[in-house]
Amino acid sequence: MNTLDASIAYLKGVGPKKAELLNKELGIFTFSDLLQHYPHRYIDKTQFHKIRELHDQSGEVQLKGVLRRLTTIGEGRKKRLSGRLRDETGVLELVWFTGVHWLEKQLEVGKEYVIYGRINSFNGKLSMPHPEMEQVKPEQTTQKASTFAPVYPSTEKLNTKGLDAKGRRRIMKALFEKLKPQDLPENLPAYLIQKFRLLPRFDALKAIHFPKTQEELTAATNRLKFEELFFLQIRLLQIRRRRKDSIRGFHFGTVGDYFLQFYNEKLPFELTGAQKRVIKEIRRDLGSGVQMNRLLQGDVGSGKTIVGLMCMLIALDNGFQACLMAPTEILAQQHYQSIGKYVQGMGLQVGFLSGSVKGKKRKALLAALENGDIHILIGTHALIEEPVKFKNLGLSITDEQHRFGVAQRAKLWKKSSPYPPHILVMTATPIPRTLAMTLYGDLDVSVIDELPPGRKEIVTLHKTENHRLWLIGFIKKEIAKGRQVYVVYPLIEESETLDLKNLEEGYEALQREFPRPQYQMSIVHGRMKPANKDFEMQQFAEGKTQIMVATTVIEVGVNVPNASVMVIENTERFGLSQLHQLRGRVGRGAEQSYCILMSSFKLSKEGKERIATMVRTNNGFDIAEADLRLRGPGNIEGTQQSGIINFRLADLAKDGKILKTAREVAARILDDDPKLERPEHHPIQWYLEKHGKKLKGWSRIS
Ligand code: ADP
Ligand code: MG
């Protein structure tokens, strides 16, 4: 048996009781588990602070002094322990709320301690709750090797059962006494280690637990982050290569009459360079004989719909059907209408299917679909339900992919034979490059990074309640120019009732300012019947109403080019990507458009930054990067289910550079040596085989 697989119970100082506790509390069973449980921070043991110099912002500090007085206060569950530490400059209050009994026995008044903890300030009085205490033994000289002491994520139970920071450190020391370099063989080729000056694996693992200097810690962290990201990329790229080798797809060899007729006669504008490039990329996929799995990213308004349509026409030219699936009824309807208009006079049958299509109509539609009378089917997720059968589905497009689950997409695969349909996923939620490389690392990605010409930058303003009058006046002016206005309220599930009340009150207030018959307003929210929602949307889209009061149901995709003002209420309650989506509802026509972010005067730091970001930039990718920075990768839409955030060390928000290098290196290695057969790549192959099965739950369209 490999040493690493040994149970921690065999480690000096652990024993069965502590082993069980570590199993239960932290899922640590083997030497290997223990090794991979990295410290979450380090105590800088090289510095001592002076008590007199502490202040409420001192944060975590190390002090040295004599413990004076130790008293318990209170009774039963409220019992706490209070002590004082004195150094040559002053006295600091120490306090413990748990483990009181045990601590009372451990700590000795009158002895010198090195203590570590976070400075707390209450009514101007400083104290340190739950300091880590280490008695300075007389035999220790003051020159004791000063280093960084690791601190591990822990639990209350562990802390009181002798597995606190100190206890954990002792165990880790015991572990490294047992481990030899050959227990942790190198998993990266020697030439990479040399090229990037990486620490060898054993040294890195040792140094991440017991770094001697800050430099060594940085080197160890970088090496292990690289390793983590490198192996992830190797796996993702292998999946992609394997799919390309094995999953055949329909061969769309020709671009025929539909495509050409549309291009020459129907296309109402010149395609942007980016649109042309993306269509070429997709055409290449469709003609390759391998099933396409492509993600199309493009900011709101970048013109993804027309790209999708032209790809569907290629499918039709090759005798296949195509479908387009949208996340909401409103959006699906809108696609249905605009695509119907685009292809008018081309002799194409475009069908619509959603939950609201029922009875005879549904039956007829399904029949027409199955016998091939319908060329293009547009709709909601009703498209992927069981009874929907195509004659020969060749291409499936989903719009605004973040609303669809992986499982839903997988159903599409079964809708055609002998091959799965080509799949194109369009998203207007730009994903930062680092995330795309991992979340969609096994997919091909196309980007439309150019807006159609003639668009004016949307002007974004931040206003507070005392500008309400100004806002009313501003809206009136815009309406007088013939423009239309959105006013959006937040709606989150937990406070739905309250939010609805907000919306309705807002609506009434607006009605007082914008009375009929001079002004007409629409209202749309999630509690309305779909038919009523559609009616209201339609009224607004046709310009019969000037103001649309709504919750975020209008967030995605709705297209009313004449609307030039987007007012967002309670802006601080929206996330960045949502705000960006909402703003994208205006600026679709030739007129100057505005986005007005209303918020309360008092804002959290993050709220302030979000609003500042919106005011600063209109670029969806910049905003996505800011979002990633502010909230971390775990909160970005689409990442939760994927498990991609379970890195031990790497942080996608911060380690973009390392990731990029890891990706490039992995790609180059697989290009040169696809099966990893060369001797220098044996370490990679060995490591993959050992840890190979762990890449599950991956977000894949497949
Ligand atoms: P999105 O990428 O957000 O889905 P749409 O496909 O809805 O964007 O396009 C937004 C608007 O831009 C539509 O009104 C569309 O007709 C228009 N549009 C798309 N491409 C071009 C182009 N190349 N030139 C001019 N207008 C375009
Ligand atoms: Mg769209």
XYZ file of C-alpha atoms and ligand atoms in Angstrom:
730
model
C 0.000 0.000 0.000
C 1.097 3.488 -0.745
C 2.073 5.445 2.364
C -0.334 8.176 1.341
C -3.296 5.836 1.626
C -2.515 4.987 5.237
C -5.098 5.942 7.836
C -4.331 9.002 9.897
C -4.883 6.871 12.983
C -1.382 5.524 12.413
C 0.125 8.939 12.745
C 2.019 9.894 15.867
C -0.243 11.902 18.164
C -3.483 11.057 16.380
C -4.876 7.729 17.560
C -8.363 6.343 16.945
C -10.329 9.045 18.824
C -8.781 12.020 17.109
C -8.819 10.179 13.824
C -12.565 9.697 14.112
C -13.029 13.347 14.919
C -11.023 14.390 11.873
C -13.060 11.964 9.736
C -16.352 13.335 10.953
C -15.560 17.004 11.124
C -13.365 17.498 8.091
C -13.574 14.357 5.996
C -9.920 13.597 6.581
C -9.217 9.866 6.454
C -5.808 9.257 4.956
C -2.357 10.804 4.926
C -3.221 12.093 1.508
C -6.376 13.852 2.747
C -4.416 15.476 5.506
C -1.748 16.596 3.110
C -4.267 18.183 0.816
C -6.014 20.055 3.563
C -4.052 23.216 3.082
C -3.771 26.004 5.634
C -6.192 28.828 4.944
C -3.828 31.362 6.414
C -0.527 31.764 8.165
C 0.515 33.536 11.276
C 3.459 35.762 10.712
C 5.597 34.720 13.642
C 8.315 37.098 12.665
C 6.626 40.118 14.222
C 5.377 41.097 17.651
C 3.089 44.061 18.128
C 3.143 46.355 21.136
C -0.120 46.637 23.063
C 0.038 50.433 23.186
C 0.176 50.651 19.390
C -2.962 48.588 18.807
C -6.092 50.214 17.431
C -9.496 49.098 16.183
C -8.138 48.437 12.685
C -5.113 46.411 13.767
C -6.694 43.158 12.602
C -4.828 39.979 13.429
C -1.736 40.461 15.527
C 0.840 38.531 17.473
C 1.729 39.748 20.952
C 4.033 38.621 23.703
C 3.356 39.270 27.363
C 2.560 37.916 30.768
C -0.886 36.559 31.542
C -2.399 38.485 34.438
C -5.609 37.560 36.196
C -7.949 34.942 34.843
C -11.584 35.089 35.913
C -14.810 33.423 34.910
C -17.860 35.604 34.508
C -21.488 34.509 34.314
C -23.103 31.121 34.731
C -24.058 28.087 32.672
C -24.192 28.682 28.962
C -23.375 32.355 29.350
C -20.196 31.585 31.245
C -17.081 33.150 29.836
C -13.449 33.457 30.709
C -11.672 36.747 30.897
C -7.960 37.406 31.190
C -5.421 40.157 30.719
C -2.139 40.212 28.921
C 0.518 42.710 29.939
C 3.564 43.657 27.922
C 5.974 46.497 28.614
C 3.651 49.005 26.956
C 0.191 48.186 28.267
C -2.584 45.731 29.059
C -5.057 43.996 26.743
C -8.276 42.266 27.682
C -8.630 38.640 26.489
C -11.932 36.807 26.410
C -13.199 33.296 25.677
C -16.794 32.169 25.290
C -16.293 28.477 24.677
C -14.037 25.802 26.049
C -13.896 27.803 29.278
C -13.475 24.831 31.570
C -10.629 23.354 29.570
C -8.833 26.677 29.156
C -9.025 27.442 32.857
C -6.998 24.327 33.496
C -4.526 24.968 30.690
C -3.613 28.585 31.188
C -1.268 29.722 33.948
C -1.404 33.188 35.396
C 1.993 34.819 35.744
C 3.535 32.959 32.805
C 4.745 34.496 29.593
C 2.720 33.778 26.461
C 2.912 34.404 22.787
C -0.647 35.064 21.710
C -2.310 35.515 18.381
C -5.750 36.746 17.402
C -7.940 39.461 15.990
C -8.348 42.804 17.709
C -11.945 43.618 18.487
C -13.225 47.041 19.414
C -16.356 47.667 21.433
C -17.234 51.220 22.465
C -13.648 52.198 21.933
C -12.352 49.470 24.226
C -9.996 46.973 22.600
C -9.968 43.274 23.341
C -8.992 39.985 21.764
C -11.599 37.233 21.650
C -10.375 33.646 21.559
C -6.667 34.277 21.186
C -4.410 31.421 20.347
C -2.116 30.999 23.344
C 1.334 29.502 23.446
C 3.384 29.539 26.579
C 6.972 30.691 26.184
C 9.021 27.907 27.742
C 12.111 28.984 29.699
C 14.386 26.746 27.625
C 13.288 28.534 24.469
C 15.513 31.409 23.638
C 13.996 34.455 22.045
C 15.831 33.707 18.813
C 13.597 30.698 18.212
C 13.297 30.255 14.478
C 10.709 32.765 13.422
C 8.516 31.447 10.626
C 5.010 31.399 9.270
C 2.796 29.112 11.286
C -0.024 27.486 9.320
C -3.627 27.840 10.465
C -6.122 25.263 9.212
C -9.844 25.545 8.700
C -11.202 24.051 11.892
C -14.342 23.501 13.892
C -15.368 24.195 17.447
C -15.227 20.496 18.327
C -11.712 20.096 17.010
C -10.546 23.173 18.840
C -11.636 21.882 22.210
C -10.446 18.306 21.664
C -6.775 19.079 21.318
C -6.957 19.623 17.586
C -6.714 23.386 17.641
C -4.163 25.270 15.547
C -1.296 24.013 17.645
C -2.532 20.433 17.654
C -2.986 20.429 13.901
C 0.497 21.777 13.395
C 1.893 18.988 15.526
C 0.096 16.387 13.420
C 1.343 17.927 10.206
C 4.881 17.824 11.553
C 4.431 14.145 12.331
C 3.133 13.582 8.812
C 6.138 15.150 7.198
C 8.429 13.108 9.415
C 6.890 10.013 7.844
C 6.740 11.177 4.235
C 9.670 10.868 1.917
C 10.061 12.570 -1.432
C 9.357 9.292 -3.233
C 5.923 9.158 -1.579
C 5.017 12.274 -3.525
C 6.413 11.690 -6.998
C 6.568 14.523 -9.443
C 3.510 14.782 -11.706
C 4.765 17.449 -14.086
C 7.357 16.949 -16.822
C 10.834 18.051 -15.859
C 11.020 20.484 -18.735
C 7.976 22.385 -17.438
C 9.404 22.591 -13.955
C 12.534 24.011 -15.428
C 10.878 26.371 -17.839
C 8.558 27.940 -15.292
C 10.986 27.545 -12.390
C 8.412 25.608 -10.394
C 9.123 24.084 -7.018
C 9.299 20.279 -7.153
C 6.078 18.701 -5.936
C 7.376 17.397 -2.610
C 9.017 20.696 -1.743
C 5.904 22.617 -2.685
C 3.653 20.475 -0.516
C 6.001 20.777 2.386
C 6.354 24.500 1.963
C 2.636 25.138 1.731
C 2.300 23.668 5.209
C 5.524 24.991 6.659
C 6.852 27.914 4.678
C 10.071 29.420 5.945
C 9.682 32.696 4.151
C 7.037 34.610 2.289
C 8.905 33.925 -0.955
C 8.837 30.210 -0.362
C 5.123 30.342 0.398
C 4.438 32.210 -2.823
C 6.498 29.757 -4.848
C 4.715 26.788 -3.277
C 1.284 28.302 -3.814
C 2.023 29.106 -7.431
C 3.335 25.647 -8.147
C 0.278 23.971 -6.631
C -2.152 26.337 -8.330
C -0.487 25.673 -11.631
C -0.700 21.941 -11.051
C -4.369 22.152 -10.145
C -5.311 24.219 -13.181
C -3.048 22.306 -15.524
C -4.610 18.942 -14.753
C -8.088 20.378 -15.025
C -7.277 21.770 -18.452
C -5.678 18.529 -19.596
C -8.843 16.697 -18.642
C -11.166 19.192 -20.283
C -9.144 19.234 -23.459
C -9.043 15.460 -23.499
C -12.829 15.335 -23.257
C -13.060 17.750 -26.130
C -10.593 15.838 -28.265
C -12.262 12.538 -27.528
C -15.629 13.934 -28.519
C -14.234 15.313 -31.717
C -12.715 11.969 -32.520
C -15.739 9.904 -31.774
C -19.009 11.779 -32.001
C -19.953 12.052 -35.599
C -22.374 14.704 -36.678
C -24.493 15.545 -39.673
C -22.431 16.841 -42.514
C -23.813 20.148 -43.767
C -21.690 20.384 -46.859
C -23.539 23.031 -48.795
C -24.622 26.581 -48.363
C -27.657 26.662 -50.578
C -30.610 28.700 -51.730
C -32.125 29.569 -48.383
C -28.920 30.980 -47.026
C -27.996 32.791 -50.218
C -31.446 34.159 -50.907
C -31.601 35.480 -47.382
C -28.134 36.944 -47.563
C -28.689 38.616 -50.920
C -32.308 39.711 -50.680
C -33.536 39.742 -47.120
C -30.736 40.779 -44.825
C -31.766 44.303 -43.799
C -28.273 45.480 -42.894
C -24.608 44.752 -43.437
C -23.297 42.151 -40.992
C -20.608 43.327 -38.625
C -17.124 41.890 -39.008
C -17.615 39.899 -35.816
C -20.906 38.438 -37.032
C -19.288 37.366 -40.285
C -16.373 35.790 -38.475
C -18.656 33.848 -36.151
C -20.837 32.583 -39.008
C -17.685 31.341 -40.700
C -16.592 29.542 -37.538
C -19.960 27.862 -37.260
C -20.060 26.949 -40.951
C -16.719 25.259 -40.571
C -18.096 23.187 -37.667
C -21.237 22.247 -39.535
C -19.279 21.045 -42.520
C -16.743 19.031 -40.565
C -18.741 15.858 -40.046
C -18.268 16.162 -36.289
C -21.066 17.239 -34.011
C -20.809 20.910 -33.152
C -20.933 22.062 -29.548
C -20.387 25.754 -29.646
C -21.011 28.565 -27.249
C -21.697 31.948 -28.768
C -20.999 34.816 -26.435
C -22.022 38.310 -27.362
C -22.993 41.346 -25.407
C -26.619 42.429 -25.375
C -27.514 43.964 -28.697
C -24.526 42.518 -30.520
C -26.828 40.773 -32.993
C -26.816 37.118 -32.057
C -30.303 36.388 -33.372
C -29.443 36.977 -36.989
C -26.365 34.776 -36.640
C -28.535 32.030 -35.202
C -31.037 32.396 -37.997
C -28.434 32.208 -40.733
C -27.060 29.029 -39.212
C -30.543 27.555 -39.182
C -30.807 28.348 -42.861
C -27.677 26.303 -43.492
C -29.353 23.370 -41.761
C -32.416 23.852 -43.975
C -30.251 24.038 -47.068
C -29.002 20.583 -46.213
C -32.480 19.175 -45.846
C -32.709 19.363 -42.061
C -34.992 21.052 -39.560
C -33.756 23.518 -36.955
C -35.064 24.739 -33.628
C -34.545 27.753 -31.408
C -35.327 27.566 -27.745
C -35.707 30.568 -25.433
C -36.044 30.623 -21.659
C -39.332 32.544 -21.430
C -42.587 32.713 -23.322
C -42.137 36.399 -24.058
C -38.712 35.883 -25.514
C -39.752 32.893 -27.545
C -42.663 34.889 -28.931
C -40.383 37.705 -29.840
C -37.981 35.416 -31.653
C -40.916 33.831 -33.422
C -42.144 37.174 -34.636
C -38.826 38.641 -35.683
C -37.673 35.479 -37.421
C -41.043 35.151 -39.122
C -40.561 38.656 -40.454
C -37.001 38.053 -41.591
C -37.874 35.009 -43.661
C -41.139 36.278 -45.073
C -41.603 35.288 -48.706
C -39.024 32.525 -48.586
C -41.591 29.766 -48.447
C -40.515 28.593 -45.007
C -42.772 27.182 -42.329
C -41.927 28.529 -38.905
C -43.734 26.941 -35.966
C -44.218 28.063 -32.390
C -44.480 25.781 -29.397
C -44.831 26.541 -25.711
C -46.938 25.340 -22.826
C -49.639 27.737 -23.938
C -50.113 26.017 -27.287
C -52.778 23.430 -26.555
C -55.421 21.118 -27.945
C -55.957 20.825 -31.671
C -53.400 23.475 -32.447
C -50.721 21.585 -30.580
C -51.667 18.301 -32.204
C -51.500 19.780 -35.675
C -48.168 21.406 -34.935
C -46.622 18.213 -33.595
C -47.829 16.301 -36.636
C -46.427 18.898 -39.032
C -43.145 18.774 -37.183
C -42.926 15.026 -37.402
C -43.653 14.828 -41.100
C -41.229 17.627 -41.864
C -43.676 20.343 -42.931
C -42.242 22.680 -40.345
C -38.744 23.913 -41.112
C -37.995 25.951 -38.050
C -39.508 25.435 -34.625
C -39.267 28.221 -32.081
C -40.394 27.988 -28.485
C -39.749 27.486 -24.824
C -38.415 24.392 -23.083
C -41.636 22.721 -24.215
C -39.519 21.887 -27.289
C -37.501 19.302 -25.460
C -40.396 17.505 -23.835
C -40.975 13.868 -24.585
C -43.781 13.897 -27.179
C -42.094 16.456 -29.432
C -40.685 14.555 -32.403
C -38.822 16.045 -35.310
C -38.515 14.497 -38.711
C -34.848 15.338 -38.892
C -33.518 17.870 -36.448
C -30.098 19.018 -37.579
C -29.383 22.092 -35.504
C -30.599 23.199 -32.127
C -30.005 26.686 -30.806
C -30.657 27.757 -27.259
C -30.734 31.416 -26.402
C -29.634 32.893 -23.088
C -28.228 29.618 -21.968
C -27.742 30.423 -18.312
C -31.399 29.796 -17.704
C -31.271 26.254 -18.944
C -29.927 23.393 -16.922
C -27.422 20.929 -18.226
C -29.949 18.113 -18.014
C -32.434 20.009 -20.155
C -29.862 20.507 -22.842
C -28.941 16.871 -22.742
C -32.491 15.952 -23.749
C -31.877 17.588 -27.079
C -29.423 14.903 -27.969
C -32.163 12.366 -28.215
C -34.191 14.366 -30.681
C -32.379 13.182 -33.764
C -30.651 10.158 -35.215
C -28.321 8.628 -36.139
C -26.328 11.575 -34.830
C -27.183 14.159 -32.186
C -28.056 17.580 -33.624
C -25.452 20.285 -33.870
C -25.741 22.512 -30.864
C -25.264 26.236 -30.582
C -25.743 27.981 -27.279
C -26.100 31.747 -27.310
C -25.521 33.759 -24.195
C -25.683 37.453 -23.502
C -24.194 36.992 -20.086
C -20.577 37.373 -20.953
C -18.450 35.065 -18.919
C -14.978 36.214 -17.977
C -12.325 34.447 -19.984
C -11.003 32.598 -16.991
C -14.418 31.189 -16.221
C -15.171 30.317 -19.819
C -11.941 28.367 -19.993
C -13.028 26.174 -17.126
C -16.800 26.201 -17.182
C -16.844 25.656 -20.926
C -13.328 24.358 -21.268
C -14.483 21.425 -23.347
C -16.544 23.539 -25.746
C -15.685 25.736 -28.640
C -16.371 29.357 -27.958
C -17.176 32.116 -30.423
C -17.369 35.723 -29.410
C -19.158 38.645 -31.042
C -17.106 41.489 -29.693
C -18.455 44.302 -31.811
C -21.767 46.146 -31.760
C -23.620 47.047 -34.954
C -22.583 50.470 -36.190
C -24.435 53.638 -35.376
C -25.250 52.755 -31.803
C -24.746 55.561 -29.338
C -23.155 54.717 -25.983
C -25.859 54.505 -23.376
C -25.447 57.268 -20.808
C -25.667 55.820 -17.306
C -26.479 58.035 -14.336
C -26.678 57.282 -10.654
C -29.399 59.201 -8.765
C -30.868 59.094 -5.297
C -34.348 59.778 -3.912
C -33.871 63.571 -3.810
C -33.611 63.542 -7.602
C -37.096 62.059 -7.974
C -38.561 65.314 -9.318
C -35.747 65.640 -11.796
C -36.428 62.080 -12.906
C -40.127 62.743 -13.556
C -39.212 65.804 -15.597
C -36.608 63.857 -17.530
C -39.035 61.071 -18.406
C -41.599 63.642 -19.565
C -39.063 65.261 -21.857
C -38.110 61.952 -23.414
C -41.715 60.928 -23.914
C -42.364 64.307 -25.532
C -39.657 63.375 -28.048
C -41.625 60.240 -28.858
C -39.508 57.826 -26.817
C -40.555 55.059 -24.456
C -39.430 54.298 -20.938
C -38.908 51.224 -18.757
C -39.169 51.438 -14.987
C -37.921 48.259 -13.348
C -38.352 47.047 -9.784
C -36.441 44.235 -8.131
C -38.135 40.979 -7.417
C -36.503 38.298 -5.431
C -38.260 35.229 -4.292
C -37.917 35.582 -0.538
C -39.585 38.960 -0.409
C -41.919 38.505 -3.308
C -44.993 39.912 -1.595
C -43.178 42.966 -0.382
C -41.610 43.550 -3.767
C -44.924 43.254 -5.492
C -46.252 45.906 -3.146
C -43.295 48.120 -4.041
C -44.021 47.639 -7.681
C -47.695 48.419 -7.311
C -47.055 51.500 -5.200
C -44.497 52.647 -7.713
C -47.005 52.108 -10.470
C -49.632 54.171 -8.667
C -47.190 56.963 -7.936
C -46.212 57.054 -11.576
C -49.859 57.132 -12.603
C -50.317 60.314 -10.586
C -47.387 61.908 -12.387
C -48.316 60.552 -15.786
C -52.121 60.701 -15.940
C -54.272 59.306 -18.695
C -55.177 59.989 -21.383
C -52.024 61.938 -22.117
C -49.861 59.044 -20.933
C -50.411 55.306 -21.190
C -48.650 52.778 -19.011
C -48.142 49.032 -19.070
C -47.352 46.794 -16.146
C -45.774 43.345 -16.224
C -44.836 41.099 -13.342
C -44.355 37.445 -12.606
C -47.727 36.945 -10.908
C -49.710 37.863 -14.012
C -51.236 35.317 -16.340
C -49.030 34.747 -19.390
C -51.763 36.007 -21.702
C -52.048 39.307 -19.822
C -48.290 39.679 -19.701
C -48.055 39.179 -23.429
C -50.830 41.654 -24.033
C -49.075 44.332 -22.001
C -45.742 43.632 -23.663
C -47.377 43.826 -27.019
C -48.958 47.180 -26.205
C -45.574 48.561 -25.295
C -43.788 46.998 -28.239
C -46.323 48.577 -30.578
C -45.849 51.965 -28.969
C -49.365 52.144 -27.600
C -48.041 52.687 -24.106
C -45.086 54.911 -23.270
C -44.076 53.574 -19.909
C -43.483 49.950 -19.010
C -43.422 49.277 -15.297
C -42.035 45.828 -14.687
C -40.071 43.417 -12.609
C -37.064 41.710 -14.085
C -39.201 39.550 -16.356
C -38.148 41.921 -19.087
C -34.515 41.334 -18.311
C -33.666 39.018 -21.138
C -33.835 39.720 -24.782
C -36.902 41.907 -25.127
C -36.428 44.199 -28.080
C -38.221 47.548 -28.334
C -35.855 49.812 -30.257
C -37.903 52.940 -29.552
C -37.405 52.632 -25.799
C -34.594 54.947 -24.797
C -34.793 55.231 -21.023
C -34.254 52.467 -18.498
C -34.989 53.499 -14.930
C -33.958 50.943 -12.329
C -35.394 51.290 -8.838
C -33.541 49.959 -5.778
C -30.514 49.418 -7.945
C -28.492 48.242 -4.979
C -30.563 45.080 -4.884
C -29.595 43.929 -8.357
C -26.505 41.995 -9.295
C -24.106 43.387 -11.865
C -24.931 41.011 -14.663
C -28.632 41.619 -14.141
C -28.127 45.378 -14.267
C -26.177 45.006 -17.454
C -28.906 42.869 -18.986
C -31.518 45.432 -18.043
C -29.524 48.293 -19.455
C -29.234 46.336 -22.677
C -32.981 46.775 -23.208
C -32.330 50.356 -24.307
C -29.816 51.705 -26.781
C -31.266 49.487 -29.498
C -32.351 52.275 -31.792
C -30.546 55.245 -33.279
C -31.486 57.608 -30.432
C -29.365 58.557 -27.458
C -30.396 56.247 -24.620
C -30.164 56.552 -20.861
C -29.961 54.194 -17.952
C -30.854 55.781 -14.639
C -29.872 53.897 -11.535
C -31.997 54.945 -8.574
C -30.737 53.922 -5.169
C -30.971 54.885 -1.544
C -28.413 57.326 -0.298
C -26.694 54.867 2.000
C -25.013 52.024 0.170
C -22.831 49.122 1.122
C -19.275 49.149 -0.174
C -20.118 46.460 -2.686
C -23.318 48.198 -3.739
C -21.345 51.362 -4.359
C -18.811 49.499 -6.451
C -21.454 47.791 -8.502
C -23.113 51.083 -9.349
C -19.770 52.740 -10.057
C -18.907 49.911 -12.441
C -22.178 50.385 -14.303
C -21.566 54.116 -14.627
C -17.983 53.563 -15.757
C -18.428 50.970 -18.498
C -20.882 49.603 -21.024
C -18.753 46.621 -21.899
C -20.272 43.328 -20.816
C -16.940 41.592 -20.505
C -15.549 44.324 -18.242
C -18.653 44.037 -16.136
C -18.346 40.290 -15.944
C -14.759 40.651 -14.747
C -15.828 43.138 -12.096
C -18.610 40.810 -11.015
C -16.161 37.973 -10.683
C -13.862 40.152 -8.612
C -16.647 41.396 -6.356
C -18.495 38.183 -5.757
C -16.029 35.418 -6.487
C -16.525 32.636 -8.988
C -19.000 30.710 -6.837
C -21.685 33.293 -7.361
C -21.435 33.781 -11.050
C -24.431 32.345 -12.823
C -23.871 28.878 -14.145
C -20.987 27.986 -11.886
C -22.921 26.574 -8.979
C -24.078 23.338 -10.529
C -20.835 22.732 -12.274
C -18.659 22.144 -9.255
C -15.980 24.161 -10.954
C -15.403 26.209 -7.860
C -14.054 23.334 -5.854
C -10.468 24.303 -6.260
C -8.174 23.723 -3.366
C -6.030 26.718 -4.055
C -6.718 28.319 -7.390
C -9.025 31.313 -7.481
C -10.490 32.083 -10.872
C -10.972 35.702 -9.931
C -7.288 36.157 -9.227
C -5.374 33.487 -11.042
C -6.266 34.302 -14.609
C -2.612 34.433 -15.646
C -1.731 31.058 -14.223
C -4.867 29.599 -15.772
C -4.020 30.982 -19.176
C -0.535 29.526 -19.029
C -1.840 26.189 -17.779
C -4.354 26.073 -20.605
C -1.791 26.915 -23.271
C 0.704 24.415 -21.962
C -1.938 21.687 -21.728
C -3.111 22.350 -25.279
C 0.416 22.272 -26.646
C 1.224 19.018 -24.899
C -1.922 17.319 -26.229
C -1.278 18.617 -29.722
C 2.230 17.183 -29.716
C 1.523 14.008 -27.839
C -2.231 13.297 -27.760
C -1.910 10.021 -25.893
C 0.777 11.267 -23.524
C 3.052 8.458 -24.620
C 6.376 10.190 -24.585
C 8.610 9.380 -21.634
C 8.692 12.984 -20.482
C 4.899 12.930 -20.254
C 4.660 9.755 -18.224
C 4.300 11.676 -14.975
C 1.167 13.350 -16.356
C -0.303 10.080 -17.530
C 0.465 8.398 -14.224
C -1.186 11.168 -12.256
C -4.266 11.235 -14.495
C -4.754 7.520 -14.108
C -4.458 7.826 -10.383
C -6.889 10.712 -10.076
C -8.677 10.348 -13.358
C -12.202 9.608 -12.371
C -12.818 12.772 -10.471
C -14.101 14.986 -13.226
C -17.780 14.448 -12.801
C -20.761 16.751 -12.711
C -19.020 18.854 -15.248
C -21.058 21.459 -17.029
C -21.138 20.170 -20.505
C -23.697 20.634 -23.158
C -23.166 17.024 -23.944
P -28.732 40.123 -29.035
O -27.340 39.751 -29.364
O -28.834 40.892 -27.769
O -29.673 38.965 -29.095
P -30.252 41.004 -31.260
O -29.980 39.836 -32.101
O -31.581 41.081 -30.590
O -29.143 41.148 -30.164
O -29.971 42.305 -32.098
C -30.181 43.574 -31.578
C -30.647 44.518 -32.635
O -29.597 44.809 -33.527
C -31.766 43.980 -33.461
O -32.702 45.007 -33.632
C -31.105 43.589 -34.774
O -31.980 43.701 -35.844
C -30.007 44.611 -34.878
N -28.830 44.179 -35.627
C -28.238 42.960 -35.558
N -27.159 42.918 -36.361
C -27.050 44.126 -36.954
C -26.140 44.704 -37.898
N -25.108 44.019 -38.381
N -26.345 45.972 -38.266
C -27.372 46.678 -37.774
N -28.271 46.205 -36.911
C -28.128 44.933 -36.484
Mg -31.030 38.016 -27.935
